[in-house]
PDB file of C-alpha atoms in Angstrom:
ATOM      1  CA  MET A   1    -124.844 -18.688 102.745  1.00 39.00           C
ATOM      2  CA  LYS A   2    -124.439 -16.763  99.516  1.00 42.00           C
ATOM      3  CA  ASP A   3    -121.598 -17.512  97.133  1.00 42.00           C
ATOM      4  CA  LEU A   4    -119.021 -14.805  96.848  1.00 45.00           C
ATOM      5  CA  PRO A   5    -118.818 -13.181  93.423  1.00 47.00           C
ATOM      6  CA  ALA A   6    -115.884 -14.373  91.359  1.00 49.00           C
ATOM      7  CA  GLU A   7    -114.190 -10.978  91.400  1.00 53.00           C
ATOM      8  CA  ASN A   8    -113.934 -11.137  95.228  1.00 62.00           C
ATOM      9  CA  ILE A   9    -111.966 -14.376  95.049  1.00 76.00           C
ATOM     10  CA  SER A  10    -108.222 -14.274  94.463  1.00 81.00           C
ATOM     11  CA  PHE A  11    -106.231 -17.493  94.187  1.00 89.00           C
ATOM     12  CA  THR A  12    -103.168 -17.755  96.401  1.00 90.00           C
ATOM     13  CA  ASP A  13    -102.092 -21.201  95.227  1.00 93.00           C
ATOM     14  CA  PHE A  14    -101.287 -22.156  91.657  1.00 94.00           C
ATOM     15  CA  LYS A  15    -100.514 -25.171  89.496  1.00 94.00           C
ATOM     16  CA  MET A  16     -97.827 -25.057  86.813  1.00 93.00           C
ATOM     17  CA  ILE A  17     -98.681 -27.253  83.840  1.00 92.00           C
ATOM     18  CA  GLY A  18     -96.016 -26.376  81.253  1.00 89.00           C
ATOM     19  CA  PHE A  19     -95.864 -28.841  78.310  1.00 90.00           C
ATOM     20  CA  TYR A  20     -99.220 -30.270  79.409  1.00 88.00           C
ATOM     21  CA  GLY A  21    -100.154 -30.715  75.736  1.00 84.00           C
ATOM     22  CA  LEU A  22     -97.600 -33.519  75.431  1.00 85.00           C
ATOM     23  CA  GLY A  23     -99.844 -35.744  77.515  1.00 84.00           C
ATOM     24  CA  GLU A  24     -98.285 -39.096  78.433  1.00 88.00           C
ATOM     25  CA  TRP A  25     -94.967 -38.040  76.853  1.00 91.00           C
ATOM     26  CA  ARG A  26     -94.547 -35.169  79.344  1.00 90.00           C
ATOM     27  CA  PRO A  27     -92.673 -37.213  82.034  1.00 92.00           C
ATOM     28  CA  PHE A  28     -90.014 -38.103  79.451  1.00 94.00           C
ATOM     29  CA  LEU A  29     -88.976 -34.411  79.378  1.00 93.00           C
ATOM     30  CA  PHE A  30     -87.245 -35.167  82.679  1.00 95.00           C
ATOM     31  CA  ILE A  31     -84.378 -36.850  80.790  1.00 95.00           C
ATOM     32  CA  PRO A  32     -83.211 -34.016  78.448  1.00 95.00           C
ATOM     33  CA  PHE A  33     -83.788 -31.264  81.013  1.00 95.00           C
ATOM     34  CA  PHE A  34     -81.988 -33.230  83.744  1.00 96.00           C
ATOM     35  CA  LEU A  35     -79.019 -33.782  81.406  1.00 96.00           C
ATOM     36  CA  MET A  36     -78.928 -30.062  80.546  1.00 95.00           C
ATOM     37  CA  PHE A  37     -79.133 -29.164  84.240  1.00 96.00           C
ATOM     38  CA  LEU A  38     -76.301 -31.606  85.018  1.00 96.00           C
ATOM     39  CA  LEU A  39     -74.209 -30.133  82.195  1.00 95.00           C
ATOM     40  CA  ALA A  40     -74.816 -26.569  83.463  1.00 95.00           C
ATOM     41  CA  ILE A  41     -73.859 -27.423  87.058  1.00 96.00           C
ATOM     42  CA  THR A  42     -70.788 -29.461  86.083  1.00 95.00           C
ATOM     43  CA  ALA A  43     -69.381 -27.189  83.357  1.00 93.00           C
ATOM     44  CA  ASN A  44     -69.817 -23.970  85.351  1.00 95.00           C
ATOM     45  CA  SER A  45     -68.426 -25.528  88.529  1.00 95.00           C
ATOM     46  CA  ILE A  46     -65.294 -26.617  86.644  1.00 93.00           C
ATOM     47  CA  LEU A  47     -64.917 -23.154  85.081  1.00 93.00           C
ATOM     48  CA  ILE A  48     -65.255 -21.452  88.481  1.00 94.00           C
ATOM     49  CA  TYR A  49     -62.718 -23.879  89.981  1.00 93.00           C
ATOM     50  CA  LEU A  50     -60.197 -23.226  87.199  1.00 92.00           C
ATOM     51  CA  ILE A  51     -60.488 -19.439  87.466  1.00 93.00           C
ATOM     52  CA  THR A  52     -60.237 -19.397  91.265  1.00 93.00           C
ATOM     53  CA  THR A  53     -57.282 -21.819  91.480  1.00 91.00           C
ATOM     54  CA  GLN A  54     -55.138 -20.777  88.500  1.00 88.00           C
ATOM     55  CA  LYS A  55     -53.148 -17.589  89.136  1.00 86.00           C
ATOM     56  CA  SER A  56     -52.806 -17.038  85.386  1.00 85.00           C
ATOM     57  CA  LEU A  57     -56.601 -16.569  85.239  1.00 87.00           C
ATOM     58  CA  HIS A  58     -56.831 -13.860  87.900  1.00 86.00           C
ATOM     59  CA  SER A  59     -56.931 -10.902  85.488  1.00 86.00           C
ATOM     60  CA  PRO A  60     -60.132  -8.783  85.314  1.00 85.00           C
ATOM     61  CA  MET A  61     -61.315 -10.444  82.078  1.00 84.00           C
ATOM     62  CA  TYR A  62     -61.263 -13.926  83.611  1.00 89.00           C
ATOM     63  CA  VAL A  63     -62.799 -12.689  86.857  1.00 89.00           C
ATOM     64  CA  LEU A  64     -65.752 -11.427  84.797  1.00 89.00           C
ATOM     65  CA  ILE A  65     -65.965 -14.775  82.988  1.00 90.00           C
ATOM     66  CA  GLY A  66     -65.926 -16.398  86.440  1.00 92.00           C
ATOM     67  CA  LEU A  67     -68.811 -14.162  87.531  1.00 92.00           C
ATOM     68  CA  MET A  68     -70.723 -15.199  84.418  1.00 91.00           C
ATOM     69  CA  ALA A  69     -70.119 -18.848  85.384  1.00 93.00           C
ATOM     70  CA  VAL A  70     -71.488 -18.135  88.889  1.00 95.00           C
ATOM     71  CA  VAL A  71     -74.616 -16.579  87.352  1.00 94.00           C
ATOM     72  CA  ASP A  72     -74.989 -19.512  84.939  1.00 93.00           C
ATOM     73  CA  LEU A  73     -74.630 -21.891  87.878  1.00 94.00           C
ATOM     74  CA  ILE A  74     -77.186 -20.155  90.097  1.00 95.00           C
ATOM     75  CA  LEU A  75     -79.900 -19.386  87.531  1.00 93.00           C
ATOM     76  CA  PRO A  76     -81.013 -22.998  86.755  1.00 94.00           C
ATOM     77  CA  ILE A  77     -81.123 -23.825  90.487  1.00 95.00           C
ATOM     78  CA  PHE A  78     -84.026 -21.393  90.920  1.00 93.00           C
ATOM     79  CA  PHE A  79     -86.389 -23.304  88.642  1.00 93.00           C
ATOM     80  CA  VAL A  80     -85.026 -26.554  87.143  1.00 95.00           C
ATOM     81  CA  PRO A  81     -85.263 -28.841  90.251  1.00 95.00           C
ATOM     82  CA  LYS A  82     -88.939 -27.967  90.767  1.00 94.00           C
ATOM     83  CA  MET A  83     -89.590 -28.343  87.039  1.00 94.00           C
ATOM     84  CA  LEU A  84     -88.010 -31.823  87.045  1.00 95.00           C
ATOM     85  CA  LEU A  85     -90.137 -32.899  90.030  1.00 94.00           C
ATOM     86  CA  ASN A  86     -93.172 -31.580  88.181  1.00 94.00           C
ATOM     87  CA  PHE A  87     -92.356 -33.728  85.135  1.00 93.00           C
ATOM     88  CA  LEU A  88     -91.604 -36.851  87.139  1.00 92.00           C
ATOM     89  CA  PHE A  89     -94.126 -36.755  90.003  1.00 91.00           C
ATOM     90  CA  ASN A  90     -96.577 -34.085  88.817  1.00 88.00           C
ATOM     91  CA  TRP A  91     -95.675 -31.872  91.811  1.00 90.00           C
ATOM     92  CA  SER A  92     -97.072 -28.741  90.189  1.00 89.00           C
ATOM     93  CA  GLY A  93     -98.247 -26.673  93.160  1.00 92.00           C
ATOM     94  CA  ILE A  94     -96.760 -23.327  94.209  1.00 94.00           C
ATOM     95  CA  SER A  95     -98.027 -20.537  96.454  1.00 94.00           C
ATOM     96  CA  LEU A  96     -98.376 -16.951  95.262  1.00 94.00           C
ATOM     97  CA  THR A  97     -95.581 -15.909  97.644  1.00 95.00           C
ATOM     98  CA  GLY A  98     -93.343 -18.705  96.376  1.00 95.00           C
ATOM     99  CA  CYS A  99     -94.180 -17.745  92.804  1.00 95.00           C
ATOM    100  CA  LEU A 100     -93.259 -14.092  93.379  1.00 96.00           C
ATOM    101  CA  ILE A 101     -89.989 -15.049  95.098  1.00 96.00           C
ATOM    102  CA  GLN A 102     -89.086 -17.327  92.191  1.00 95.00           C
ATOM    103  CA  MET A 103     -90.042 -14.576  89.732  1.00 95.00           C
ATOM    104  CA  PHE A 104     -87.786 -12.062  91.488  1.00 96.00           C
ATOM    105  CA  CYS A 105     -84.819 -14.459  91.664  1.00 94.00           C
ATOM    106  CA  ILE A 106     -85.084 -15.509  88.006  1.00 93.00           C
ATOM    107  CA  HIS A 107     -85.591 -12.011  86.626  1.00 92.00           C
ATOM    108  CA  PHE A 108     -82.913 -10.391  88.797  1.00 93.00           C
ATOM    109  CA  VAL A 109     -80.263 -12.982  87.913  1.00 92.00           C
ATOM    110  CA  ALA A 110     -81.272 -12.844  84.231  1.00 88.00           C
ATOM    111  CA  THR A 111     -80.931  -9.036  84.174  1.00 89.00           C
ATOM    112  CA  PHE A 112     -77.587  -9.362  85.979  1.00 90.00           C
ATOM    113  CA  GLN A 113     -76.491 -11.701  83.185  1.00 86.00           C
ATOM    114  CA  SER A 114     -77.294  -9.012  80.608  1.00 85.00           C
ATOM    115  CA  THR A 115     -75.429  -6.364  82.598  1.00 88.00           C
ATOM    116  CA  LEU A 116     -72.453  -8.694  83.044  1.00 89.00           C
ATOM    117  CA  LEU A 117     -72.171  -8.953  79.250  1.00 86.00           C
ATOM    118  CA  LEU A 118     -71.988  -5.132  79.221  1.00 87.00           C
ATOM    119  CA  TRP A 119     -69.172  -5.159  81.808  1.00 87.00           C
ATOM    120  CA  MET A 120     -67.290  -7.685  79.673  1.00 86.00           C
ATOM    121  CA  ALA A 121     -67.641  -5.390  76.658  1.00 86.00           C
ATOM    122  CA  LEU A 122     -66.311  -2.462  78.724  1.00 87.00           C
ATOM    123  CA  ASP A 123     -63.386  -4.590  79.896  1.00 86.00           C
ATOM    124  CA  ARG A 124     -62.451  -5.385  76.268  1.00 84.00           C
ATOM    125  CA  TYR A 125     -62.918  -1.720  75.274  1.00 87.00           C
ATOM    126  CA  PHE A 126     -60.491  -0.528  77.961  1.00 86.00           C
ATOM    127  CA  ALA A 127     -58.021  -3.340  77.185  1.00 84.00           C
ATOM    128  CA  ILE A 128     -57.920  -2.667  73.431  1.00 83.00           C
ATOM    129  CA  CYS A 129     -58.756   1.026  73.021  1.00 84.00           C
ATOM    130  CA  LYS A 130     -57.196   2.350  76.261  1.00 84.00           C
ATOM    131  CA  PRO A 131     -54.382  -0.166  76.938  1.00 82.00           C
ATOM    132  CA  LEU A 132     -52.118   2.291  78.795  1.00 82.00           C
ATOM    133  CA  ASN A 133     -54.863   3.110  81.298  1.00 82.00           C
ATOM    134  CA  TYR A 134     -56.446  -0.367  81.412  1.00 83.00           C
ATOM    135  CA  HIS A 135     -55.382  -1.237  84.970  1.00 82.00           C
ATOM    136  CA  LYS A 136     -56.423   2.205  86.184  1.00 82.00           C
ATOM    137  CA  TYR A 137     -59.940   1.792  84.753  1.00 79.00           C
ATOM    138  CA  MET A 138     -60.244  -1.781  86.058  1.00 79.00           C
ATOM    139  CA  GLU A 139     -59.247  -0.927  89.630  1.00 79.00           C
ATOM    140  CA  ILE A 140     -62.163  -1.753  91.911  1.00 76.00           C
ATOM    141  CA  PRO A 141     -62.967   1.869  92.981  1.00 78.00           C
ATOM    142  CA  ASN A 142     -63.039   3.016  89.345  1.00 77.00           C
ATOM    143  CA  PHE A 143     -64.837  -0.025  87.944  1.00 76.00           C
ATOM    144  CA  LEU A 144     -67.513   0.235  90.656  1.00 78.00           C
ATOM    145  CA  LYS A 145     -68.664   3.434  88.924  1.00 78.00           C
ATOM    146  CA  PHE A 146     -69.750   1.275  85.981  1.00 77.00           C
ATOM    147  CA  VAL A 147     -71.226  -1.410  88.266  1.00 82.00           C
ATOM    148  CA  VAL A 148     -73.373   0.408  90.827  1.00 87.00           C
ATOM    149  CA  ILE A 149     -75.743   2.296  88.508  1.00 88.00           C
ATOM    150  CA  PRO A 150     -76.742  -0.747  86.374  1.00 89.00           C
ATOM    151  CA  LEU A 151     -77.264  -2.839  89.527  1.00 90.00           C
ATOM    152  CA  ILE A 152     -79.495  -0.184  91.133  1.00 92.00           C
ATOM    153  CA  ARG A 153     -81.445   0.039  87.847  1.00 93.00           C
ATOM    154  CA  ASN A 154     -81.907  -3.743  87.736  1.00 94.00           C
ATOM    155  CA  VAL A 155     -83.013  -4.074  91.359  1.00 94.00           C
ATOM    156  CA  PHE A 156     -85.455  -1.153  91.110  1.00 95.00           C
ATOM    157  CA  LEU A 157     -87.136  -2.396  87.924  1.00 94.00           C
ATOM    158  CA  VAL A 158     -87.343  -6.056  88.971  1.00 95.00           C
ATOM    159  CA  VAL A 159     -88.752  -5.129  92.413  1.00 96.00           C
ATOM    160  CA  THR A 160     -91.315  -2.903  90.672  1.00 96.00           C
ATOM    161  CA  ILE A 161     -92.354  -5.681  88.273  1.00 95.00           C
ATOM    162  CA  VAL A 162     -92.741  -8.248  91.062  1.00 96.00           C
ATOM    163  CA  SER A 163     -94.525  -5.813  93.428  1.00 96.00           C
ATOM    164  CA  LEU A 164     -97.081  -4.869  90.778  1.00 95.00           C
ATOM    165  CA  ALA A 165     -97.686  -8.540  89.985  1.00 94.00           C
ATOM    166  CA  GLY A 166     -98.218  -9.264  93.684  1.00 93.00           C
ATOM    167  CA  LYS A 167    -100.945  -6.619  93.937  1.00 92.00           C
ATOM    168  CA  LEU A 168    -103.122  -8.251  91.263  1.00 92.00           C
ATOM    169  CA  SER A 169    -106.194 -10.391  91.948  1.00 91.00           C
ATOM    170  CA  PHE A 170    -106.160 -13.793  90.273  1.00 90.00           C
ATOM    171  CA  CYS A 171    -109.789 -14.819  89.937  1.00 86.00           C
ATOM    172  CA  LEU A 172    -109.824 -16.286  86.409  1.00 80.00           C
ATOM    173  CA  THR A 173    -107.842 -19.465  87.036  1.00 88.00           C
ATOM    174  CA  ASN A 174    -105.005 -20.750  89.182  1.00 91.00           C
ATOM    175  CA  VAL A 175    -103.392 -22.741  86.363  1.00 93.00           C
ATOM    176  CA  ILE A 176    -100.107 -21.318  85.037  1.00 92.00           C
ATOM    177  CA  ASP A 177     -99.276 -22.692  81.601  1.00 90.00           C
ATOM    178  CA  HIS A 178     -95.556 -22.646  82.268  1.00 91.00           C
ATOM    179  CA  CYS A 179     -92.802 -24.537  84.120  1.00 92.00           C
ATOM    180  CA  PHE A 180     -91.796 -21.589  86.309  1.00 92.00           C
ATOM    181  CA  CYS A 181     -93.215 -18.231  87.390  1.00 92.00           C
ATOM    182  CA  GLU A 182     -92.476 -16.133  84.325  1.00 89.00           C
ATOM    183  CA  HIS A 183     -93.836 -12.595  84.716  1.00 90.00           C
ATOM    184  CA  MET A 184     -96.396 -12.528  81.896  1.00 87.00           C
ATOM    185  CA  ALA A 185     -97.406 -16.173  82.426  1.00 88.00           C
ATOM    186  CA  LEU A 186     -98.662 -15.158  85.901  1.00 92.00           C
ATOM    187  CA  VAL A 187     -99.913 -11.657  85.116  1.00 92.00           C
ATOM    188  CA  GLN A 188    -102.167 -12.811  82.267  1.00 88.00           C
ATOM    189  CA  LEU A 189    -104.195 -14.821  84.812  1.00 91.00           C
ATOM    190  CA  ALA A 190    -105.321 -11.628  86.585  1.00 90.00           C
ATOM    191  CA  CYS A 191    -108.937 -10.545  86.317  1.00 87.00           C
ATOM    192  CA  GLY A 192    -108.250  -6.814  86.560  1.00 83.00           C
ATOM    193  CA  ASP A 193    -106.484  -4.294  84.344  1.00 86.00           C
ATOM    194  CA  ILE A 194    -102.913  -5.396  83.623  1.00 89.00           C
ATOM    195  CA  SER A 195    -101.944  -2.531  81.298  1.00 89.00           C
ATOM    196  CA  ILE A 196     -99.570  -1.025  83.879  1.00 93.00           C
ATOM    197  CA  ASN A 197     -97.868  -4.428  84.246  1.00 91.00           C
ATOM    198  CA  ASN A 198     -97.406  -4.622  80.483  1.00 88.00           C
ATOM    199  CA  ILE A 199     -96.032  -1.079  80.331  1.00 90.00           C
ATOM    200  CA  VAL A 200     -93.552  -1.633  83.178  1.00 92.00           C
ATOM    201  CA  GLY A 201     -92.521  -4.953  81.629  1.00 88.00           C
ATOM    202  CA  LEU A 202     -91.853  -3.290  78.269  1.00 85.00           C
ATOM    203  CA  LEU A 203     -90.068  -0.378  79.959  1.00 89.00           C
ATOM    204  CA  SER A 204     -87.849  -2.786  81.887  1.00 88.00           C
ATOM    205  CA  ALA A 205     -86.974  -4.676  78.721  1.00 83.00           C
ATOM    206  CA  PHE A 206     -86.011  -1.404  77.041  1.00 84.00           C
ATOM    207  CA  LEU A 207     -84.045   0.044  79.980  1.00 89.00           C
ATOM    208  CA  ILE A 208     -82.174  -3.179  80.769  1.00 88.00           C
ATOM    209  CA  ALA A 209     -81.796  -5.642  77.896  1.00 83.00           C
ATOM    210  CA  THR A 210     -82.149  -3.151  75.017  1.00 83.00           C
ATOM    211  CA  ALA A 211     -79.974  -0.468  76.650  1.00 87.00           C
ATOM    212  CA  ASP A 212     -77.273  -3.018  77.503  1.00 86.00           C
ATOM    213  CA  PHE A 213     -77.442  -4.441  73.977  1.00 84.00           C
ATOM    214  CA  ILE A 214     -76.977  -0.976  72.412  1.00 87.00           C
ATOM    215  CA  LEU A 215     -74.048  -0.106  74.697  1.00 88.00           C
ATOM    216  CA  ILE A 216     -72.426  -3.503  74.046  1.00 86.00           C
ATOM    217  CA  ASN A 217     -72.675  -2.997  70.286  1.00 85.00           C
ATOM    218  CA  VAL A 218     -71.268   0.543  70.539  1.00 89.00           C
ATOM    219  CA  SER A 219     -68.320  -0.853  72.537  1.00 88.00           C
ATOM    220  CA  TYR A 220     -67.570  -3.523  69.948  1.00 86.00           C
ATOM    221  CA  ILE A 221     -67.898  -1.084  67.049  1.00 87.00           C
ATOM    222  CA  LEU A 222     -65.322   1.157  68.758  1.00 88.00           C
ATOM    223  CA  ILE A 223     -63.095  -1.851  69.435  1.00 85.00           C
ATOM    224  CA  PHE A 224     -63.112  -3.135  65.850  1.00 83.00           C
ATOM    225  CA  THR A 225     -62.671   0.396  64.484  1.00 84.00           C
ATOM    226  CA  SER A 226     -59.655   0.931  66.756  1.00 82.00           C
ATOM    227  CA  VAL A 227     -58.072  -2.401  65.763  1.00 79.00           C
ATOM    228  CA  PHE A 228     -58.486  -1.860  62.024  1.00 78.00           C
ATOM    229  CA  LYS A 229     -57.294   1.769  62.201  1.00 77.00           C
ATOM    230  CA  SER A 230     -54.130   0.773  64.052  1.00 70.00           C
ATOM    231  CA  GLY A 231     -53.198  -1.592  61.223  1.00 63.00           C
ATOM    232  CA  LYS A 232     -52.276  -4.279  63.758  1.00 59.00           C
ATOM    233  CA  THR A 233     -54.186  -7.515  63.779  1.00 55.00           C
ATOM    234  CA  ASN A 234     -54.586  -8.305  67.455  1.00 61.00           C
ATOM    235  CA  MET A 235     -55.993 -11.810  66.996  1.00 66.00           C
ATOM    236  CA  LYS A 236     -56.135 -12.576  70.708  1.00 64.00           C
ATOM    237  CA  ALA A 237     -58.198  -9.451  71.395  1.00 65.00           C
ATOM    238  CA  LEU A 238     -60.486 -10.059  68.412  1.00 70.00           C
ATOM    239  CA  ASN A 239     -60.930 -13.713  69.363  1.00 71.00           C
ATOM    240  CA  THR A 240     -62.030 -12.714  72.863  1.00 70.00           C
ATOM    241  CA  CYS A 241     -64.468 -10.157  71.456  1.00 74.00           C
ATOM    242  CA  ILE A 242     -65.933 -12.700  69.029  1.00 77.00           C
ATOM    243  CA  THR A 243     -66.391 -15.138  71.932  1.00 73.00           C
ATOM    244  CA  HIS A 244     -68.329 -12.501  73.894  1.00 72.00           C
ATOM    245  CA  ILE A 245     -70.432 -11.694  70.794  1.00 77.00           C
ATOM    246  CA  ILE A 246     -71.348 -15.386  70.332  1.00 76.00           C
ATOM    247  CA  VAL A 247     -72.448 -15.642  73.982  1.00 73.00           C
ATOM    248  CA  MET A 248     -74.363 -12.358  73.754  1.00 74.00           C
ATOM    249  CA  SER A 249     -76.108 -13.384  70.519  1.00 76.00           C
ATOM    250  CA  PHE A 250     -77.357 -16.684  71.944  1.00 73.00           C
ATOM    251  CA  THR A 251     -78.556 -15.080  75.174  1.00 71.00           C
ATOM    252  CA  LEU A 252     -80.308 -12.046  73.681  1.00 74.00           C
ATOM    253  CA  THR A 253     -81.888 -13.949  70.771  1.00 75.00           C
ATOM    254  CA  PHE A 254     -83.630 -16.393  73.113  1.00 74.00           C
ATOM    255  CA  ALA A 255     -84.547 -13.519  75.467  1.00 73.00           C
ATOM    256  CA  LEU A 256     -86.115 -11.495  72.633  1.00 74.00           C
ATOM    257  CA  ILE A 257     -88.155 -14.419  71.304  1.00 75.00           C
ATOM    258  CA  ALA A 258     -89.335 -15.360  74.809  1.00 73.00           C
ATOM    259  CA  PHE A 259     -90.280 -11.755  75.590  1.00 73.00           C
ATOM    260  CA  LEU A 260     -92.174 -11.088  72.354  1.00 73.00           C
ATOM    261  CA  SER A 261     -94.015 -14.428  72.378  1.00 72.00           C
ATOM    262  CA  TYR A 262     -96.295 -13.100  75.146  1.00 69.00           C
ATOM    263  CA  ARG A 263     -96.740  -9.592  73.773  1.00 67.00           C
ATOM    264  CA  ILE A 264     -97.452  -9.903  70.069  1.00 66.00           C
ATOM    265  CA  ARG A 265     -99.867 -12.069  68.168  1.00 62.00           C
ATOM    266  CA  ASN A 266     -98.162 -15.200  66.917  1.00 61.00           C
ATOM    267  CA  ASN A 267     -98.803 -18.816  66.044  1.00 71.00           C
ATOM    268  CA  PHE A 268     -96.723 -20.159  68.929  1.00 73.00           C
ATOM    269  CA  SER A 269     -98.368 -23.110  70.666  1.00 78.00           C
ATOM    270  CA  PRO A 270     -98.326 -22.965  74.495  1.00 79.00           C
ATOM    271  CA  SER A 271     -95.658 -25.699  74.569  1.00 83.00           C
ATOM    272  CA  SER A 272     -93.481 -23.826  72.057  1.00 82.00           C
ATOM    273  CA  ARG A 273     -93.724 -20.650  74.132  1.00 83.00           C
ATOM    274  CA  VAL A 274     -92.750 -22.521  77.303  1.00 87.00           C
ATOM    275  CA  PHE A 275     -89.864 -24.219  75.476  1.00 88.00           C
ATOM    276  CA  VAL A 276     -88.427 -20.903  74.227  1.00 84.00           C
ATOM    277  CA  SER A 277     -88.752 -19.288  77.679  1.00 84.00           C
ATOM    278  CA  THR A 278     -87.044 -22.254  79.319  1.00 89.00           C
ATOM    279  CA  MET A 279     -84.233 -22.349  76.760  1.00 86.00           C
ATOM    280  CA  TYR A 280     -83.672 -18.606  77.229  1.00 83.00           C
ATOM    281  CA  LEU A 281     -82.668 -19.338  80.835  1.00 86.00           C
ATOM    282  CA  LEU A 282     -81.155 -22.815  80.545  1.00 89.00           C
ATOM    283  CA  PHE A 283     -79.334 -22.823  77.191  1.00 87.00           C
ATOM    284  CA  PRO A 284     -76.774 -20.088  78.068  1.00 86.00           C
ATOM    285  CA  SER A 285     -76.050 -21.805  81.398  1.00 90.00           C
ATOM    286  CA  CYS A 286     -75.202 -25.027  79.540  1.00 90.00           C
ATOM    287  CA  PHE A 287     -73.150 -23.667  76.685  1.00 86.00           C
ATOM    288  CA  ASN A 288     -71.498 -20.438  77.905  1.00 87.00           C
ATOM    289  CA  PRO A 289     -68.789 -22.336  79.831  1.00 88.00           C
ATOM    290  CA  ILE A 290     -68.225 -24.603  76.821  1.00 85.00           C
ATOM    291  CA  ILE A 291     -67.907 -21.618  74.462  1.00 83.00           C
ATOM    292  CA  TYR A 292     -65.436 -19.886  76.806  1.00 81.00           C
ATOM    293  CA  GLY A 293     -63.558 -23.141  77.385  1.00 80.00           C
ATOM    294  CA  VAL A 294     -63.176 -23.924  73.678  1.00 78.00           C
ATOM    295  CA  ARG A 295     -62.454 -20.415  72.404  1.00 78.00           C
ATOM    296  CA  THR A 296     -60.285 -19.020  75.224  1.00 82.00           C
ATOM    297  CA  LYS A 297     -56.750 -20.419  74.996  1.00 82.00           C
ATOM    298  CA  GLU A 298     -55.756 -19.860  78.635  1.00 86.00           C
ATOM    299  CA  ILE A 299     -58.916 -21.515  79.972  1.00 88.00           C
ATOM    300  CA  ARG A 300     -58.582 -24.383  77.499  1.00 87.00           C
ATOM    301  CA  GLU A 301     -54.965 -25.003  78.548  1.00 86.00           C
ATOM    302  CA  SER A 302     -55.870 -24.855  82.247  1.00 87.00           C
ATOM    303  CA  PHE A 303     -58.685 -27.349  81.660  1.00 87.00           C
ATOM    304  CA  LEU A 304     -56.339 -29.785  79.872  1.00 86.00           C
ATOM    305  CA  LYS A 305     -53.901 -29.568  82.788  1.00 85.00           C
ATOM    306  CA  PHE A 306     -56.820 -30.171  85.170  1.00 83.00           C
ATOM    307  CA  ILE A 307     -57.810 -33.335  83.290  1.00 85.00           C
ATOM    308  CA  LYS A 308     -54.236 -34.682  83.173  1.00 81.00           C
ATOM    309  CA  ASN A 309     -53.788 -34.151  86.891  1.00 71.00           C
TER     310      ASN A 309
END
């Protein structure tokens, strides 16, 4: 029986070996990542509980912060438990179907996170620049106009990315040098032409993250211009805006570094690339609720009451 040529073989099962270069120290990564996962689950659960139970936190701004907490709660669940089992027991296997499902879930929720930051910026714009019509703009039928189009965009682009990745043949190796199914980490294992995958990936980054980032910045420029022109120092409004900017800066900085690390020549070691990609997803989930809790007076006061009771 003749051996099949390599190009006719396509792997359907993969092994994820992120941080493999650490050797015998790799299992010890379980400790910091487990603690970060525990922090993300606990902090976001408390924030969601406070916003849902305290009537004073039922305004649109806090509902959006609550949605961000839900996203930050869900996102680590898609990849951290399997990553921890990989560190501890070396359970590294995943099927192609499982990999594509994980890829879709991670990328869709991550793009939703970016779009949610845009909605928060719009909420602050209406509250500060259009205060008389704020409740009109934030009514569900009106606000849905700003919600539906970005969501359709996100779903379409993420489905396209995942579908194109699923059509590739993986005949080079079945070893993914990552801790989860990141798009380019899988695609670069293909033995065929992946130029269309690169193009769609770049296009998605421009149409989602970059477009949201530009619109967010335009919103905040208009907000700060309006505040300074009015001659009134609305510290509460500015404080809320600064909080959103801090969250946005952390999220988009890690996202940009993670994205470019696979697409431009750099001196990143494989472990450094995996670390940045992991932090891009996990770091915001850990620290967003803390940032909102510390910097937002109403949430901070509700949390202190929660502790005392």
